[in-house]
Each structure stands twice: as structure tokens, then as C-alpha cells.
Coordinates of N, CA and C in Angstrom, one line a residue:
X1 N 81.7 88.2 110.4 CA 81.7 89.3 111.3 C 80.3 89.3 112.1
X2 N 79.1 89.4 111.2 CA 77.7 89.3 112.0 C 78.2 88.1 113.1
X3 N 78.5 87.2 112.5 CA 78.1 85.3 113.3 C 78.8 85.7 114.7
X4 N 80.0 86.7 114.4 CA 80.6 86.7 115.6 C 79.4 87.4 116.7
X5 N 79.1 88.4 116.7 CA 78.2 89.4 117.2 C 77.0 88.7 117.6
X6 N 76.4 87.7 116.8 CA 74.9 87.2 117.1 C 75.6 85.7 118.5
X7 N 77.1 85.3 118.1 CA 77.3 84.4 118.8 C 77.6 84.9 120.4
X8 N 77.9 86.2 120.4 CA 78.1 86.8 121.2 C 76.9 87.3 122.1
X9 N 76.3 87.9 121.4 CA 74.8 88.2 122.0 C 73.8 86.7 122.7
X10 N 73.9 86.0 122.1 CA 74.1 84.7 122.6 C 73.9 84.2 124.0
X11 N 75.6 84.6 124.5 CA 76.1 84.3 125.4 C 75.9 84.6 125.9
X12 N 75.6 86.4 125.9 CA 75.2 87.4 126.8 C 74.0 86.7 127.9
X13 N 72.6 86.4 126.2 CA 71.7 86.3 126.8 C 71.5 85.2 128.0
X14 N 72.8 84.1 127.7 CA 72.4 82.5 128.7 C 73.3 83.2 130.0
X15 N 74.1 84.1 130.1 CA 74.9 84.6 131.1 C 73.8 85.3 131.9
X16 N 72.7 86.4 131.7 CA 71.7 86.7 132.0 C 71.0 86.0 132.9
X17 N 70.4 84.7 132.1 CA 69.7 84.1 132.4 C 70.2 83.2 133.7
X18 N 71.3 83.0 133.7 CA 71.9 81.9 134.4 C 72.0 83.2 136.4
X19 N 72.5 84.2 135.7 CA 72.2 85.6 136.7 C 70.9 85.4 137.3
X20 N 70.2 85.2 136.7 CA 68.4 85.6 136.9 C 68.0 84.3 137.7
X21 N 68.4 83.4 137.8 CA 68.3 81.9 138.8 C 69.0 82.1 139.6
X22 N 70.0 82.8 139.7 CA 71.0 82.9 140.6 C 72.3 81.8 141.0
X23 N 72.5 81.5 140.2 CA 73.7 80.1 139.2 C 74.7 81.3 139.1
X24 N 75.9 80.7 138.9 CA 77.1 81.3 138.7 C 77.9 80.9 137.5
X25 N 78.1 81.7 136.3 CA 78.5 81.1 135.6 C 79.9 80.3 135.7
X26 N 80.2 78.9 134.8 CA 80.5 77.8 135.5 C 81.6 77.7 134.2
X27 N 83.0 77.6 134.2 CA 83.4 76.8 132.8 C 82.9 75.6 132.2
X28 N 82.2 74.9 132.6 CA 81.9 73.6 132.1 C 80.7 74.0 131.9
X29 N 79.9 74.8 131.6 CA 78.9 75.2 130.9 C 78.8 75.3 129.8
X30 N 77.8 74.2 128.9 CA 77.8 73.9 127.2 C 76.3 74.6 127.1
X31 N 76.8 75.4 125.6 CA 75.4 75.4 124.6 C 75.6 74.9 123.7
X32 N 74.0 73.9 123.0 CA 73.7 73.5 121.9 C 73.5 74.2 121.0
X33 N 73.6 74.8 119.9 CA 72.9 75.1 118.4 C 73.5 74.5 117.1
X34 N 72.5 75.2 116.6 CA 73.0 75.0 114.8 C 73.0 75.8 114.0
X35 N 74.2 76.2 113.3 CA 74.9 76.7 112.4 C 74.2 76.7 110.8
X36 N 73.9 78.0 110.5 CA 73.7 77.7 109.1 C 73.9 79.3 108.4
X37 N 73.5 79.0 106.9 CA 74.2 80.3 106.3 C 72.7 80.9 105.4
X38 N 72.6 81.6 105.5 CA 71.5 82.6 104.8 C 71.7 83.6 104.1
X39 N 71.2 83.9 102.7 CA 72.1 85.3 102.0 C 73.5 85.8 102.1
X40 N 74.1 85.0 102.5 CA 75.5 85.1 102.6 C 75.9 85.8 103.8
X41 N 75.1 85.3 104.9 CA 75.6 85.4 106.2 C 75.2 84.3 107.3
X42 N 75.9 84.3 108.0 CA 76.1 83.3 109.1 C 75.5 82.6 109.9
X43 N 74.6 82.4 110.8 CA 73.9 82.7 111.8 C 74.1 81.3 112.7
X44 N 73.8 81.5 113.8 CA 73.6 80.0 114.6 C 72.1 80.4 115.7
X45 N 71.5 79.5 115.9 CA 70.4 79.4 116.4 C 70.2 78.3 117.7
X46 N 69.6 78.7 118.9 CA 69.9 77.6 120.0 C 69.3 76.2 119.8
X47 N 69.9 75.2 119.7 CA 69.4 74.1 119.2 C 67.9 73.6 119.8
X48 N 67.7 74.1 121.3 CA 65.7 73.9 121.5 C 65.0 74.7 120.9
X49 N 65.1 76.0 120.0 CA 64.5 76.4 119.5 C 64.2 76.1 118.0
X50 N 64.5 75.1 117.7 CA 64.6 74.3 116.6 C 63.7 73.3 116.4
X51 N 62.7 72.9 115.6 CA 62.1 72.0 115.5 C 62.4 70.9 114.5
X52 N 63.0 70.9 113.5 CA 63.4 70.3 112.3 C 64.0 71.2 111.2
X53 N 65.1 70.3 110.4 CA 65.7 71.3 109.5 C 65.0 70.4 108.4
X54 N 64.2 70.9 107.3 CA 63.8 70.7 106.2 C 64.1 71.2 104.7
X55 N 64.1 70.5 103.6 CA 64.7 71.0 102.1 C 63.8 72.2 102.0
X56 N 63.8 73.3 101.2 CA 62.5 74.1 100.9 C 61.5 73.4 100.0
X57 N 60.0 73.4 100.5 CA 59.0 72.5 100.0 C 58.6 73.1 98.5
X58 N 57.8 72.8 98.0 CA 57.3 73.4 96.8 C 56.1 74.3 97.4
X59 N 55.3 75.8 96.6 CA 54.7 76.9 97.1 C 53.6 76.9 96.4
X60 N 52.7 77.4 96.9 CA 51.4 78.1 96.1 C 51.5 79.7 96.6
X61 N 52.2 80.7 95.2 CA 51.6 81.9 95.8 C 50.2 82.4 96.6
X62 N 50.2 83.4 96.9 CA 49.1 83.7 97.7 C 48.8 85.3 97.0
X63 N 47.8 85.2 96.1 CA 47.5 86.6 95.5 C 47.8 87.6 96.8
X64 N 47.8 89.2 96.3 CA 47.8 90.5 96.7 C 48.5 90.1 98.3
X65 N 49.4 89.6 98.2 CA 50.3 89.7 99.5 C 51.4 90.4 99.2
X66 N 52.0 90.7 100.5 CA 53.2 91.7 100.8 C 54.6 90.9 99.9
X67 N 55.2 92.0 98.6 CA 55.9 91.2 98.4 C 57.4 90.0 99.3
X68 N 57.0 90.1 100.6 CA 58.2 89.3 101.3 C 57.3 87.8 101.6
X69 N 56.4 87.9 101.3 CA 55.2 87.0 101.3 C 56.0 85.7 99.9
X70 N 56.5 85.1 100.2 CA 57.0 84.0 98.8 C 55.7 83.0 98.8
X71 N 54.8 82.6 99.6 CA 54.2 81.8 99.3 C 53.2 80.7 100.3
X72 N 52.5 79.8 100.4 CA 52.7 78.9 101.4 C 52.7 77.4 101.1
X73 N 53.5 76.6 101.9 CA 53.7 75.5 102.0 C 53.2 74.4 102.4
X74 N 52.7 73.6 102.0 CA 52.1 72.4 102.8 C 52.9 71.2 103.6
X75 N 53.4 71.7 104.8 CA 54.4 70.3 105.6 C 53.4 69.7 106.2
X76 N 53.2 68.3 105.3 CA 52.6 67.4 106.5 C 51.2 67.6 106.8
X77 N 50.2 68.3 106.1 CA 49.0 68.5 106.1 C 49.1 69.9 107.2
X78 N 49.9 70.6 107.3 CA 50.4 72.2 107.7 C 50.2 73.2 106.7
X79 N 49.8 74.3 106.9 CA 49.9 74.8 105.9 C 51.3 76.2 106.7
X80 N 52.4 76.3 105.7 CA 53.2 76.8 106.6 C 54.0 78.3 106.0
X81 N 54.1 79.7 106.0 CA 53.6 80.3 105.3 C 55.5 80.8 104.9
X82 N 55.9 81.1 103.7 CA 57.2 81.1 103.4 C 57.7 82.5 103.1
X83 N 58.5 83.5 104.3 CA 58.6 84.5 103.6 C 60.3 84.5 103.3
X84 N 60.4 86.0 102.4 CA 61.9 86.1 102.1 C 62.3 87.5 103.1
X85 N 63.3 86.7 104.3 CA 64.0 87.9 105.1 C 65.0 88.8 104.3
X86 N 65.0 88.7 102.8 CA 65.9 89.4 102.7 C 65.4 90.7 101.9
X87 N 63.9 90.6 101.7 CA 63.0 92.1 101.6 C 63.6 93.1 102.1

């Protein structure tokens, strides 16, 4: 039910955009994303906004942080900071 609504809002937004250049929306118009599931909900995300999909790394807590704060991660000599959205 969300996936429907976020896929929808989606649309809206590239329909907008496509408005805002002054393009007409076209049937043969494709979007890219990717699909995935989080806490037991849906989501899809526009495929350029994506940089890599990765396993979850291993963490070093970070004392007196906000508990949505899970930790941070080292990708790749990154340090990359891991929170939980479902705080």
C-alpha cells in the first residue's frame, strides 16, 4: 500500500519536472529505479540516486549518541555513519 503511494509520488514528481522544461509528457517515457524492502515495507528509489547497493558492513558504536545512531562504518577507507529509520 505505501509502495503504491511513494510510486505514485514518484511520478508526480518526473511529470513536474518534465512540465518545468516544458516537454510533454510522452507514453514512451521510462523510469529507472530499484526496488527494495525495509521493516516490512516497500520502497523503490530512482536508480541515479543510487550509488551502490552494499551487504551491511560491520560497526563501531559511537558512545553518547542519539539512540537511531547504530554506529559507524568503514567502506573503503569512508567512514560512513549507520542509522536505524525505524526509531
Amino acid at each position: 500500500m505505501a509502495a503504491r503511494g511513494f510510486i505514485e509520488l514518484l511520478r508526480l514528481a518526473d511529470y513536474g519536472r518534465q512540465r518545468q522544461q516544458g516537454g510533454q509528457e510522452n507514453e514512451n517515457t521510462r523510469w529507472s529505479g530499484i526496488a527494495f524492502s525495509f521493516a516490512g515495507y516497500q520502497f523503490v528509489a530512482p536508480l541515479g540516486e543510487v550509488a551502490e547497493v552494499i551487504p551491511v558492513p560491520s560497526s563501531t558504536t559511537v558512545p553518547s549518541a542519539k539512540s537511531w545512531i547504530r554506529g559507524l562504518a568503514n567502506v573503503r577507507g569512508r567512514l560512513l555513519p549507520l542509522t536505524d529509520l525505524a526509531i
